[in-house]
Amino acid sequence: MLIPDNLLYTKDHEWAKIEGDNARLGITDFAQSSLGDITFIDLPKIGANVKQSDLYATVESVKAASDVYAPLSGEVLKVNDELVNHPELVNKSPYESGWFSIIKISDATEKNKLMTPAQYKGYVEGLSK
């Protein structure tokens, strides 16, 4: 299982990559693996304001539909339009080509509520015991 060192994580298996005042968001390798083959993603709208821990996207797979929660609060600046026609990119590359959106962070202190890569690794390992 891939857990990049340059990201922050949630207990719901979302990740955030802080890029200055912005954050790139997506779901983790653990999440995409648990979901199986992803067939559809409902992304947030550009200009929408998302709140940390609130529903902001939905992922459908051959197994189930899953809610995706915002790791951080902010305004959606960009969404990954490639996922509309190629949702399987999340299965192939959840941290690179399978990202969901980029937001302008509205409260930088919220990142303190997220897990470091080491914390997330320990959390996921605990789930599989």
Coordinates of N, CA and C in Angstrom, one line a residue:
M1 N 0.8 -1.2 0.0 CA 0.0 0.0 0.0 C 0.9 1.2 0.0
L2 N 0.5 2.2 -0.8 CA 1.3 3.4 -1.0 C 0.8 4.5 -0.1
I3 N 1.7 5.1 0.7 CA 1.4 6.2 1.6 C 2.5 7.2 1.4
P4 N 2.3 8.2 0.4 CA 3.4 9.2 0.2 C 3.7 10.0 1.4
D5 N 4.9 10.4 1.6 CA 5.4 11.2 2.7 C 5.0 12.7 2.7
N6 N 4.6 13.2 1.5 CA 4.4 14.6 1.4 C 2.9 15.0 1.5
L7 N 2.0 14.1 2.0 CA 0.6 14.3 2.1 C 0.1 14.3 3.6
L8 N -1.1 14.8 3.8 CA -1.7 14.6 5.1 C -3.0 13.8 4.9
Y9 N -3.5 13.1 5.9 CA -4.5 12.1 5.7 C -5.6 12.2 6.7
T10 N -6.8 11.7 6.3 CA -8.0 11.6 7.2 C -8.2 10.2 7.6
K11 N -9.0 10.0 8.7 CA -9.4 8.6 9.0 C -10.4 8.0 8.0
D12 N -11.0 8.9 7.2 CA -11.9 8.4 6.1 C -11.2 8.1 4.8
H13 N -9.9 8.1 4.9 CA -9.0 7.8 3.8 C -9.0 8.8 2.6
E14 N -9.0 10.1 3.0 CA -8.8 11.1 2.0 C -7.4 11.7 2.3
W15 N -6.8 12.3 1.2 CA -5.5 12.9 1.4 C -5.6 14.4 1.0
A16 N -4.6 15.2 1.5 CA -4.5 16.6 1.1 C -3.0 16.9 0.9
K17 N -2.7 17.5 -0.2 CA -1.3 17.9 -0.5 C -1.3 19.4 -0.5
I18 N -0.7 20.0 0.6 CA -0.6 21.4 0.7 C 0.3 22.0 -0.3
E19 N -0.2 23.0 -1.1 CA 0.6 23.7 -2.1 C 0.4 25.2 -1.9
G20 N 1.2 25.7 -1.0 CA 1.1 27.1 -0.7 C -0.3 27.4 0.1
D21 N -1.1 28.3 -0.5 CA -2.4 28.6 0.1 C -3.5 27.6 -0.4
N22 N -3.1 26.7 -1.3 CA -4.1 25.7 -1.9 C -3.8 24.3 -1.4
A23 N -4.7 23.4 -1.6 CA -4.5 22.0 -1.3 C -5.1 21.2 -2.4
R24 N -4.4 20.2 -2.9 CA -4.9 19.2 -3.8 C -5.5 18.0 -3.0
L25 N -6.7 17.6 -3.4 CA -7.4 16.6 -2.6 C -7.7 15.3 -3.4
G26 N -7.8 14.2 -2.7 CA -8.1 12.9 -3.3 C -8.4 11.8 -2.3
I27 N -8.5 10.6 -2.8 CA -8.7 9.5 -1.9 C -7.4 8.6 -1.9
T28 N -7.2 7.9 -0.8 CA -5.9 7.2 -0.7 C -5.9 5.9 -1.5
D29 N -4.7 5.3 -1.6 CA -4.5 4.0 -2.2 C -5.4 2.9 -1.4
F30 N -5.4 3.0 -0.1 CA -6.2 2.1 0.7 C -7.7 2.2 0.3
A31 N -8.2 3.4 0.1 CA -9.6 3.6 -0.2 C -9.9 3.1 -1.6
Q32 N -9.1 3.4 -2.6 CA -9.4 2.9 -3.9 C -9.3 1.4 -4.0
S33 N -8.4 0.8 -3.3 CA -8.2 -0.6 -3.2 C -9.5 -1.3 -2.6
S34 N -10.0 -0.7 -1.5 CA -11.1 -1.2 -0.8 C -12.4 -1.1 -1.7
L35 N -12.5 0.0 -2.5 CA -13.6 0.2 -3.3 C -13.7 -0.8 -4.5
G36 N -12.5 -1.2 -5.0 CA -12.5 -2.0 -6.3 C -12.6 -1.0 -7.5
D37 N -13.0 -1.6 -8.6 CA -13.0 -0.8 -9.8 C -13.9 0.4 -9.8
I38 N -13.4 1.6 -9.9 CA -14.2 2.8 -9.8 C -14.8 3.1 -11.1
T39 N -16.2 3.3 -11.1 CA -16.9 3.5 -12.4 C -17.5 4.9 -12.6
F40 N -17.6 5.7 -11.5 CA -18.1 7.0 -11.6 C -17.7 7.9 -10.4
I41 N -17.4 9.2 -10.6 CA -17.1 10.1 -9.5 C -17.9 11.4 -9.7
D42 N -18.6 11.8 -8.7 CA -19.4 13.0 -8.7 C -18.5 14.0 -7.9
L43 N -17.9 14.9 -8.7 CA -17.0 15.9 -8.1 C -17.7 17.2 -7.7
P44 N -17.1 17.9 -6.8 CA -17.7 19.2 -6.4 C -17.6 20.2 -7.6
K45 N -18.4 21.2 -7.5 CA -18.5 22.3 -8.5 C -17.4 23.3 -8.2
I46 N -16.8 23.8 -9.3 CA -15.9 25.0 -9.1 C -16.6 26.1 -8.5
G47 N -16.0 26.7 -7.5 CA -16.6 27.9 -6.8 C -17.3 27.4 -5.6
A48 N -17.6 26.1 -5.4 CA -18.3 25.7 -4.2 C -17.3 25.8 -3.0
N49 N -18.0 26.1 -1.8 CA -17.2 26.1 -0.6 C -17.4 24.8 0.1
V50 N -16.3 24.2 0.5 CA -16.4 22.9 1.2 C -15.9 23.1 2.6
K51 N -16.5 22.3 3.5 CA -16.1 22.4 4.9 C -15.4 21.1 5.3
Q52 N -14.4 21.2 6.1 CA -13.6 20.1 6.6 C -14.6 19.1 7.2
S53 N -14.4 17.8 6.8 CA -15.2 16.7 7.3 C -16.6 16.6 6.7
D54 N -17.0 17.5 5.9 CA -18.3 17.5 5.2 C -18.2 16.8 3.9
L55 N -19.3 16.1 3.5 CA -19.4 15.5 2.2 C -19.1 16.4 1.0
Y56 N -18.2 16.0 0.1 CA -17.9 16.9 -1.0 C -17.8 16.2 -2.3
A57 N -17.8 14.9 -2.3 CA -17.8 14.1 -3.6 C -18.3 12.7 -3.3
T58 N -18.7 12.0 -4.3 CA -19.2 10.6 -4.2 C -18.4 9.8 -5.2
V59 N -18.1 8.6 -4.8 CA -17.4 7.7 -5.7 C -18.2 6.4 -5.8
E60 N -18.5 6.0 -7.0 CA -19.2 4.7 -7.2 C -18.2 3.7 -7.8
S61 N -18.3 2.5 -7.3 CA -17.5 1.4 -7.8 C -18.3 0.2 -8.1
V62 N -17.7 -0.9 -8.6 CA -18.5 -2.1 -8.8 C -19.0 -2.7 -7.5
K63 N -18.4 -2.3 -6.4 CA -18.9 -2.8 -5.1 C -19.9 -2.0 -4.4
A64 N -19.7 -0.6 -4.5 CA -20.6 0.2 -3.7 C -20.4 1.7 -4.1
A65 N -21.3 2.5 -3.5 CA -21.1 4.0 -3.6 C -20.6 4.5 -2.3
S66 N -19.6 5.4 -2.3 CA -19.0 5.9 -1.1 C -18.9 7.4 -1.1
D67 N -19.2 7.9 0.1 CA -19.1 9.4 0.3 C -17.6 9.7 0.5
V68 N -17.2 10.9 0.0 CA -15.9 11.4 0.2 C -16.0 12.7 0.9
Y69 N -15.2 12.9 2.0 CA -15.3 14.0 2.9 C -14.1 14.9 2.7
A70 N -14.3 16.2 2.7 CA -13.3 17.2 2.5 C -12.3 17.2 3.7
P71 N -11.0 17.0 3.4 CA -10.0 17.0 4.4 C -9.7 18.4 5.0
L72 N -10.0 19.4 4.2 CA -9.8 20.8 4.6 C -11.0 21.6 4.1
S73 N -11.2 22.8 4.7 CA -12.2 23.7 4.2 C -11.6 24.7 3.2
G74 N -12.4 25.1 2.2 CA -12.0 26.0 1.3 C -12.9 26.1 0.1
E75 N -12.5 27.0 -0.9 CA -13.2 27.1 -2.1 C -12.6 26.3 -3.2
V76 N -13.4 25.6 -3.9 CA -13.0 24.7 -5.0 C -12.5 25.6 -6.2
L77 N -11.2 25.5 -6.5 CA -10.7 26.3 -7.6 C -10.6 25.5 -8.9
K78 N -10.5 24.2 -8.8 CA -10.3 23.3 -10.0 C -10.7 21.9 -9.6
V79 N -11.3 21.2 -10.6 CA -11.6 19.8 -10.5 C -10.9 19.1 -11.6
N80 N -10.6 17.8 -11.3 CA -9.9 16.9 -12.3 C -11.0 16.4 -13.3
D81 N -11.2 17.1 -14.4 CA -12.1 16.8 -15.4 C -11.8 15.4 -16.1
E82 N -10.6 15.0 -16.0 CA -10.2 13.7 -16.6 C -11.0 12.6 -16.0
L83 N -11.4 12.8 -14.7 CA -12.1 11.7 -14.0 C -13.5 11.5 -14.5
V84 N -14.1 12.4 -15.1 CA -15.5 12.3 -15.7 C -15.5 11.1 -16.7
N85 N -14.6 11.1 -17.6 CA -14.5 10.0 -18.6 C -13.6 8.9 -18.2
H86 N -12.7 9.1 -17.2 CA -11.8 8.1 -16.9 C -11.7 7.9 -15.4
P87 N -12.8 7.5 -14.7 CA -12.7 7.4 -13.2 C -11.7 6.3 -12.8
E88 N -11.4 5.4 -13.6 CA -10.4 4.4 -13.3 C -9.0 4.9 -13.0
L89 N -8.8 6.2 -13.4 CA -7.5 6.8 -13.0 C -7.2 6.8 -11.5
V90 N -8.3 6.9 -10.7 CA -8.1 6.8 -9.3 C -7.6 5.5 -8.8
N91 N -8.0 4.4 -9.5 CA -7.5 3.1 -9.2 C -6.0 2.9 -9.6
K92 N -5.7 3.5 -10.8 CA -4.3 3.4 -11.3 C -3.3 4.3 -10.6
S93 N -3.8 5.5 -10.2 CA -2.9 6.5 -9.7 C -3.6 7.5 -8.8
P94 N -3.9 7.0 -7.5 CA -4.7 7.8 -6.7 C -4.1 9.1 -6.2
Y95 N -2.7 9.2 -6.3 CA -2.0 10.4 -5.8 C -1.5 11.3 -6.9
E96 N -1.5 10.8 -8.1 CA -1.0 11.6 -9.2 C -2.1 12.0 -10.2
S97 N -2.5 11.1 -11.1 CA -3.5 11.5 -12.1 C -4.9 11.3 -11.6
G98 N -5.1 10.7 -10.4 CA -6.4 10.5 -9.9 C -6.9 11.4 -8.8
W99 N -6.2 12.6 -8.7 CA -6.7 13.6 -7.7 C -8.1 14.1 -8.1
F100 N -8.8 14.6 -7.1 CA -10.2 15.1 -7.3 C -10.3 16.6 -7.5
S101 N -9.7 17.4 -6.7 CA -9.9 18.8 -6.8 C -8.7 19.6 -6.1
I102 N -8.7 20.9 -6.4 CA -7.8 21.8 -5.8 C -8.6 22.9 -5.1
I103 N -8.4 23.1 -3.8 CA -9.1 24.2 -3.1 C -8.2 25.2 -2.6
K104 N -8.7 26.4 -2.4 CA -8.0 27.5 -1.7 C -8.4 27.3 -0.3
I105 N -7.4 27.1 0.5 CA -7.6 26.7 2.0 C -8.1 28.0 2.7
S106 N -9.2 27.8 3.4 CA -9.8 28.9 4.1 C -9.3 29.0 5.6
D107 N -8.9 27.9 6.1 CA -8.4 27.8 7.5 C -7.2 26.9 7.6
A108 N -6.0 27.5 7.6 CA -4.8 26.7 7.6 C -4.6 25.9 8.9
T109 N -5.2 26.3 10.0 CA -5.0 25.6 11.2 C -5.7 24.2 11.2
E110 N -6.6 24.0 10.2 CA -7.3 22.7 10.1 C -6.4 21.6 9.8
K111 N -5.2 21.9 9.2 CA -4.3 20.8 8.8 C -3.8 20.1 10.1
N112 N -3.8 20.8 11.2 CA -3.4 20.1 12.5 C -4.3 19.0 12.9
K113 N -5.5 18.9 12.3 CA -6.4 17.8 12.6 C -6.2 16.6 11.8
L114 N -5.3 16.7 10.8 CA -5.0 15.6 9.8 C -3.9 14.8 10.3
M115 N -3.8 13.6 9.8 CA -2.7 12.6 10.2 C -1.5 12.8 9.3
T116 N -0.3 12.6 9.9 CA 0.9 12.6 9.2 C 1.0 11.2 8.5
P117 N 1.9 11.0 7.5 CA 2.0 9.7 6.9 C 2.2 8.6 7.9
A118 N 3.1 8.8 8.9 CA 3.4 7.8 9.9 C 2.1 7.4 10.7
Q119 N 1.4 8.5 11.1 CA 0.1 8.2 11.8 C -0.9 7.5 11.0
Y120 N -1.0 7.8 9.7 CA -2.0 7.2 8.8 C -1.6 5.7 8.6
K121 N -0.3 5.5 8.4 CA 0.2 4.1 8.2 C -0.2 3.2 9.4
G122 N 0.0 3.8 10.6 CA -0.3 3.0 11.9 C -1.8 2.8 11.9
Y123 N -2.6 3.8 11.5 CA -4.0 3.7 11.6 C -4.5 2.6 10.6
V124 N -4.0 2.6 9.4 CA -4.4 1.6 8.4 C -4.0 0.2 8.8
E125 N -2.8 0.1 9.4 CA -2.3 -1.2 9.9 C -3.2 -1.7 11.0
G126 N -3.7 -0.8 11.8 CA -4.6 -1.2 12.9 C -5.9 -1.7 12.4
L127 N -6.4 -1.2 11.2 CA -7.6 -1.7 10.7 C -7.6 -3.1 10.1
S128 N -6.4 -3.5 9.7 CA -6.3 -4.8 9.1 C -5.9 -5.9 10.1
K129 N -5.9 -5.6 11.3 CA -5.6 -6.6 12.3 C -6.9 -7.3 12.8

